Amino acid sequence: MTPQDQSRATTAEILSDYTSGAHRGLVVDSPPGAGKTTLVVSTSIELVKADERLMIVAQTNEQVDDLVDKLASNAPGIDIGRLHAEGFEPPDRVTRHPGVTLHNKIENVENCQVVVATADKWAYISGRSWPWAIVDEAYQMRSDKLLAVASLFADGHALFVGDPGQLDPFSVIESDRWTGMAWDPLQSAVAVTQRTNNLKVHQLPVSWRLPASAAPVVSRAFYPAAGFSPGTAPGERRLELPVRGLPGPWDPTIEEATASGWALHELPDRHTVRTDPDVAHACAALARRILDRGAIAHDEHGSHPITPDRIAIGCAHNDQVAAVRAANPPPGVTIDTANRLQGREYDITLVWHPLSGRRDATAFHLESGRLCVLTSRHRHACIVVARAGIADLLDHHPSSPRMQLNVPIKFPDGWAANHTILAHLDQHRIQP
Amino acid sequence: MSRLDAIRGRSLPVDHDARRIAALAANPACDRRAVLDAAGIDKAKTVEHLGFPTRFGQSPFAVSRTQEFRATVKAHGGAHILRLLREVLGLSVEEAGYHDVGDVGADAGHGVRYRHTMAVLKSAAENPADAATLVDHPLLKLGVAGYDVYLEPDVIAFQVDRRFHVVAIKSFAIIDGQADSGKVSAAAREAAVYVHAMRDLFAQLGLDPERVSHDVVLICPKDFMNFPTACLVDVRLQLEALKRQLQRLAKIDTLLDRLPPGLSLDLQLDGETPTRPVPELSAALSSIPARYAPECLSACEMAYFCRDEARACGSLEALGRTVRDDLGGVASLPVAMDLIAGSGVPSAEHAAIAERLGFVRRIFDEVVA
Amino acid sequence: MSLLRSFLTVRAVREGRAQPAATVRHAHLSAEPLVFIPLRLAGEAAAPLAAMVGTGRADARLLGVANPRSRDQRFTFMAELAEIIVPYIQKYAAQVEISDTKSAYERCLDAPQILVPNPGGLAFIRLIGRSTRFRATEGPHAVAPQVPLLGRWLTFLHERSEFAGSAMLLAMTDLLAEHWVTGLSGPENVNLAGQLAWIDPPDGMTGQDAALIAEDPLRSPPAGPDTDPGFDRHVLKPLIDAPSPARLHEALRGQLEPTWELMWRAVDLLRAVPDADSAEGRWERDRTALARQNTWIAEGGLPPGRWDSAVAAARRLAGLEGAQQSYEASKAFDDPLVMAEHRAEGAAFTGRVITVDADRKIIPPGKKRLVARPLVTIGTSDPVRFAPGKKLLSPARPKQGTVLVSVDADIVTLQINSGMTKDATLPSPGEVVCYTELDPAGGRRPALPDVTETPWTHGGPPPEYVPTDEDAQEAWS
């Protein structure tokens, strides 16, 4: 079976399972770039065809706007309601669609065939119900947020879609009060629903985003239980550098990345302050060099030059983001933390390794979801910038996770995931 | 391994137990701890002689509470155990065979008890008619740093449906389904050592090691009662960590090669009294690199010695991991003090942190002035 | 921790004494706090061994259990403890006033304040509460009527203490760490004696030297609830094996008295720090919670069950998050030193106003009318990490909503969006101002379903909680 066939078969299966109405809820695990949005769009179209009403819950305004744009572009005939908070300024990509009604009051959009809003906005709606619901990015949704909206579709059928490998939801409150309870509100929406209902789980089998050079290692490192394969064959995606290289610290790294899809730009071993200026400088300079070399991407859709908006620099901390911004990166390049890069896609990503220059590995810096987000945003190549010495740091880390009774253990363990990625990067190491 | 024996000198090696092996994973970066443990050195006695007596230890009340609870659990031929196993593993077995390997006599050597354990486990594992068997006090063996170490039997092995489970009895309470995370973690690390050793033994017997489950049965007092309850604990992550640690210890030679030749930590015992001159012993210990962190204070006998050493040589480590992390790249306390005071010219590698600290100093002075 | 706190840790070592981390006291301090130092028997979950308790330095009451293994003696101990603590709480709970707000509610005139040495003490209070609140006062395992009441009040106080800014039950080491940074590492900073050695070292001694002495268990016995294993072995065990009530009493006194002195010394040190502006408002919320709990108990309400339902858990989490956010922000608004901590992390900046365009009027997006939106430019040397569009507030004008328009090198431009009432002032050129993303008001939170309408995603409506006989008779080993 080709990846296309495989993917089509799975989508058909999910659609028939869901629209059969035999399940109160279904979970769809979607690895990075596996066509989650496409699934949501085709499910919506299918339901609208059957004259059904659907509500969609996403987590951020950006996600909602992306979804509305995709849905309206794919099915211009659908009557879509975009419910938002008062004072929200909708972007052009949403307002340009005539079929989209935008409003901050539910009365003005509830008759649309599909109504889309953030979980935070849905939480203020009551006294209504929908027979069909899709909860998007459900692994990033906290369980208490689901509790606030679930009554709206409790008598209908819900489809929970999301990426189990990314970052878990977060709270400023550290409490053991609910630890071990099935409905611990600090867990993700999927975790709670699964522990209380044991819903059927589907998995999307193909990553359309990750190239053949990345899918196997990302799958092995972060999705050890249920792997996925790349949608393109080796060589199908290609980077070209029309401008000749220069001597200096950057081009060998860029050339390794364009040739193999990966590069580890390794700076000398040193413990540093979290905002290591050398790493910040390297991230900014590498991004600039990629543009200076006039990089062109060839893929299954054709060829296009790599513009700044197709490059992202990902960090673990906000102050690292600020440090990169201060290091004179090319304008238009996205620079953000892993949390905010979730769900986004670029041609080339530069990653400030979370463990670079550290003396100790903490749970935060080891978290597998963080590294997973950072190393799975790219369609062509991923360049990791780090100080040498991470392998030792991992070896020195007491990897005995904090155990709690009745809390299912999580795979993969951050330590093991970090090792897998590091072992892979080792083959693409460039020391400038 | 004569090098390790030479380092220990004439004292007898201390016995390893699962707790000690599990503790190795607590601070794997510390060479000092790895060498001392691999050589079987009595750390408590060593630090006492050096004037830094161990501050932690078990209260006699805790010890007797543990013994009493264990006795309650095992009373009436393990009736409680069978009830709990039925509950947590969803079994329907009414009774189980009971073998106490400890029966061969306390004075029987380790070798005898180990062989007896092997025989009992083998016959249970190979008997297809075996419905359920409890094997109490199994003596297990583990290769640590090239040594065979016998594990003091602290658990029960239970076979049902052709699968063995390690049963650990602990006296901390499970209250409303929750227990102290530190204690659960320690119990899980310890139980993983037994699972690992049992899998080793199965492999030697030509049996499938996977027949030893990674789900350990933890038996504890329920709420505020003396009544036992049980919970399954998945120790897969602990097993992984242990394996890595044992691999590291297996390579202890490379670590030993970096130590001064002729290094000896011999206490030169005269009867029970150490006679080794303190400055000499202290210097010998200091030649093995340590990695002190304040977390050691509640986990390692050596900690107060190492803290004193860290303070004496002006290591920033003594102020804890957070400070060390915030002042990334600065390892020395005198340097840190100069940087926060803005005195002197920072070196190139400290330029970034010096700038950040300069900003902090400015706003602090602004507010306090 | 933050960079400022790490800076202060190194500074403490350099100066030889703890450094202030706050210029005002953020917790209300009662005129009559009740200091409570419980000790527990090693190896047991919640078996009391002894306690020192009282509302004044000279008013220490020592409670002890001659044989901590005896279940009856444990309940006698709890009954004695209840005789002290319950009346102390009820005295405050009994005096209420009616608020003069739009919808009037009851609140107590004042509230109790229990101080324990450390977080271990808080956890032990939770366990005492859990092990006594369900007890039956008649039947086979009857206890004195005050015992379950003690359990209910301690449970209430402990649950309340998890809300940031609540001050009815506090751990002294937490309180001190909030106001001073010592030269001790995190794990060592939960030692009350060590902390005080750094904050207030004896004349001629550095904090480090004083702390070294203070950590000797023979000079400063542990502040509980766990005892020193050496004391257990060499002193306590012989006195329990061969009972000698008088000597046991003295031995326990010897373990508790040093901590008792430290607790009152700490109270004196804290009293010398002036109150933060918003501390009274937070104390008022405690007084309101106390009145509500008192009514609940008086009207025959049940004690809280062993577990929160899904809805109760989510509701509580929302409350905890709101309290945390509002407390963090209020502290920074009240205290420039706390604000400095946020400035160092990039969550606030300070600068001097350069220009004010007070008459600027624009038509906001989606609106039709021209409205006043003054622009303020500020010169700052703080690194500003906010992106345009960020909503910012200033402690000087907390009601004035502003939004960041641009950051150009060291010039920040803000637009004032709200809070321009008649008597409000705009920032004026030359004024030093501070703006931050922190917001003491906390966010609005949506309603959650009623517990009887818990959706299937969270297991459906749970069975109604009814205390069972098992709850009441749970044999206490």
Short mmCIF file of N, CA and C in Angstrom, two decimals, chain C residues 23-24 26 275-279 282 325-343 347-349 386 391-402 434-442:
data_model
loop_
_atom_site.label_atom_id
_atom_site.label_comp_id
_atom_site.label_asym_id
_atom_site.label_seq_id
_atom_site.Cartn_x
_atom_site.Cartn_y
_atom_site.Cartn_z
N THR C 23 10.13 44.15 51.11
CA THR C 23 10.24 45.34 51.95
C THR C 23 9.05 45.47 52.89
N VAL C 24 8.00 44.71 52.61
CA VAL C 24 6.83 44.69 53.49
C VAL C 24 6.44 43.24 53.78
N HIS C 26 3.95 40.33 53.58
CA HIS C 26 2.81 40.07 52.69
C HIS C 26 1.73 39.24 53.36
N ASP C 275 3.19 45.93 57.41
CA ASP C 275 2.18 45.22 56.63
C ASP C 275 2.15 45.66 55.16
N ALA C 276 1.93 44.73 54.27
CA ALA C 276 1.71 45.08 52.86
C ALA C 276 0.28 45.61 52.71
N ASP C 277 0.08 46.49 51.72
CA ASP C 277 -1.23 47.12 51.54
C ASP C 277 -2.36 46.11 51.33
N SER C 278 -2.09 45.08 50.54
CA SER C 278 -3.22 44.20 50.20
C SER C 278 -3.39 43.04 51.17
N ALA C 279 -2.54 42.97 52.21
CA ALA C 279 -2.64 41.85 53.15
C ALA C 279 -4.01 41.85 53.86
N ARG C 282 -6.73 40.26 51.77
CA ARG C 282 -6.65 38.79 51.74
C ARG C 282 -7.14 38.20 53.06
N GLN C 325 -2.34 33.56 41.04
CA GLN C 325 -2.06 34.65 40.11
C GLN C 325 -2.26 35.99 40.80
N SER C 326 -3.34 36.11 41.53
CA SER C 326 -3.66 37.38 42.17
C SER C 326 -2.66 37.69 43.29
N TYR C 327 -2.24 36.66 44.01
CA TYR C 327 -1.27 36.88 45.10
C TYR C 327 0.08 37.32 44.56
N GLU C 328 0.56 36.63 43.53
CA GLU C 328 1.83 37.01 42.90
C GLU C 328 1.81 38.47 42.48
N ALA C 329 0.72 38.85 41.82
CA ALA C 329 0.63 40.21 41.29
C ALA C 329 0.50 41.22 42.42
N SER C 330 -0.35 40.94 43.41
CA SER C 330 -0.53 41.89 44.52
C SER C 330 0.79 42.12 45.25
N LYS C 331 1.54 41.05 45.44
CA LYS C 331 2.83 41.19 46.12
C LYS C 331 3.73 42.16 45.35
N ALA C 332 3.77 42.00 44.04
CA ALA C 332 4.62 42.87 43.23
C ALA C 332 4.11 44.31 43.26
N PHE C 333 2.77 44.48 43.27
CA PHE C 333 2.21 45.83 43.29
C PHE C 333 2.49 46.52 44.63
N ASP C 334 2.57 45.71 45.71
CA ASP C 334 2.78 46.27 47.04
C ASP C 334 4.25 46.53 47.35
N ASP C 335 5.15 45.88 46.62
CA ASP C 335 6.52 45.78 47.10
C ASP C 335 7.51 45.88 45.94
N PRO C 336 8.25 47.01 45.87
CA PRO C 336 9.18 47.19 44.74
C PRO C 336 10.26 46.12 44.67
N LEU C 337 10.58 45.49 45.80
CA LEU C 337 11.60 44.45 45.77
C LEU C 337 11.07 43.19 45.08
N VAL C 338 9.80 42.89 45.33
CA VAL C 338 9.18 41.76 44.62
C VAL C 338 9.04 42.11 43.14
N MET C 339 8.70 43.38 42.86
CA MET C 339 8.59 43.80 41.46
C MET C 339 9.96 43.68 40.78
N ALA C 340 11.01 43.96 41.54
CA ALA C 340 12.36 43.86 40.97
C ALA C 340 12.64 42.43 40.50
N GLU C 341 12.12 41.46 41.25
CA GLU C 341 12.29 40.05 40.88
C GLU C 341 11.65 39.82 39.50
N HIS C 342 10.49 40.40 39.29
CA HIS C 342 9.81 40.24 38.00
C HIS C 342 10.51 41.03 36.90
N ARG C 343 11.07 42.20 37.26
CA ARG C 343 11.84 42.96 36.27
C ARG C 343 13.04 42.13 35.80
N ALA C 347 9.29 40.27 33.28
CA ALA C 347 7.83 40.35 33.37
C ALA C 347 7.37 41.75 33.76
N ALA C 348 8.31 42.69 33.88
CA ALA C 348 7.97 44.07 34.22
C ALA C 348 9.13 44.96 33.79
N PHE C 349 8.86 46.25 33.62
CA PHE C 349 9.96 47.17 33.37
C PHE C 349 9.66 48.52 34.02
N PHE C 386 8.29 42.25 26.09
CA PHE C 386 6.89 42.11 25.68
C PHE C 386 6.73 42.39 24.19
N LYS C 391 -1.09 43.39 27.14
CA LYS C 391 -1.80 44.25 28.10
C LYS C 391 -0.94 44.44 29.34
N LEU C 392 -0.77 45.68 29.75
CA LEU C 392 0.11 45.97 30.89
C LEU C 392 -0.60 46.86 31.91
N LEU C 393 -0.19 46.70 33.16
CA LEU C 393 -0.74 47.51 34.25
C LEU C 393 0.40 48.14 35.03
N SER C 394 0.08 49.21 35.75
CA SER C 394 1.08 49.86 36.58
C SER C 394 0.60 49.91 38.03
N PRO C 395 1.48 49.60 38.99
CA PRO C 395 1.08 49.66 40.39
C PRO C 395 0.61 51.06 40.79
N ALA C 396 1.12 52.10 40.13
CA ALA C 396 0.72 53.45 40.50
C ALA C 396 -0.72 53.74 40.08
N ARG C 397 -1.17 53.10 39.00
CA ARG C 397 -2.54 53.32 38.49
C ARG C 397 -3.14 51.96 38.12
N PRO C 398 -3.43 51.15 39.14
CA PRO C 398 -3.83 49.76 38.85
C PRO C 398 -5.13 49.64 38.06
N LYS C 399 -5.93 50.72 38.03
CA LYS C 399 -7.23 50.63 37.33
C LYS C 399 -7.11 51.03 35.86
N GLN C 400 -5.92 51.50 35.49
CA GLN C 400 -5.76 52.02 34.14
C GLN C 400 -5.21 50.94 33.21
N GLY C 401 -6.06 50.43 32.30
CA GLY C 401 -5.62 49.39 31.37
C GLY C 401 -4.82 49.98 30.23
N THR C 402 -3.66 49.37 29.95
CA THR C 402 -2.86 49.88 28.83
C THR C 402 -2.44 48.72 27.94
N CYS C 434 6.35 52.11 36.38
CA CYS C 434 6.63 50.69 36.24
C CYS C 434 5.42 50.03 35.60
N TYR C 435 5.63 49.22 34.58
CA TYR C 435 4.51 48.49 33.95
C TYR C 435 4.82 46.99 33.95
N THR C 436 3.77 46.23 34.11
CA THR C 436 3.96 44.78 34.23
C THR C 436 2.79 44.03 33.61
N GLU C 437 3.04 42.77 33.25
CA GLU C 437 1.96 41.92 32.75
C GLU C 437 1.12 41.34 33.90
N LEU C 438 1.62 41.46 35.12
CA LEU C 438 0.89 40.89 36.26
C LEU C 438 -0.41 41.64 36.49
N ASP C 439 -1.44 40.90 36.95
CA ASP C 439 -2.74 41.52 37.17
C ASP C 439 -3.34 41.00 38.48
N PRO C 440 -3.41 41.87 39.50
CA PRO C 440 -3.90 41.39 40.80
C PRO C 440 -5.37 40.99 40.77
N ALA C 441 -6.11 41.43 39.76
CA ALA C 441 -7.54 41.13 39.76
C ALA C 441 -7.81 39.66 39.45
N GLY C 442 -6.86 38.98 38.82
CA GLY C 442 -7.11 37.59 38.44
C GLY C 442 -8.09 37.57 37.30
#
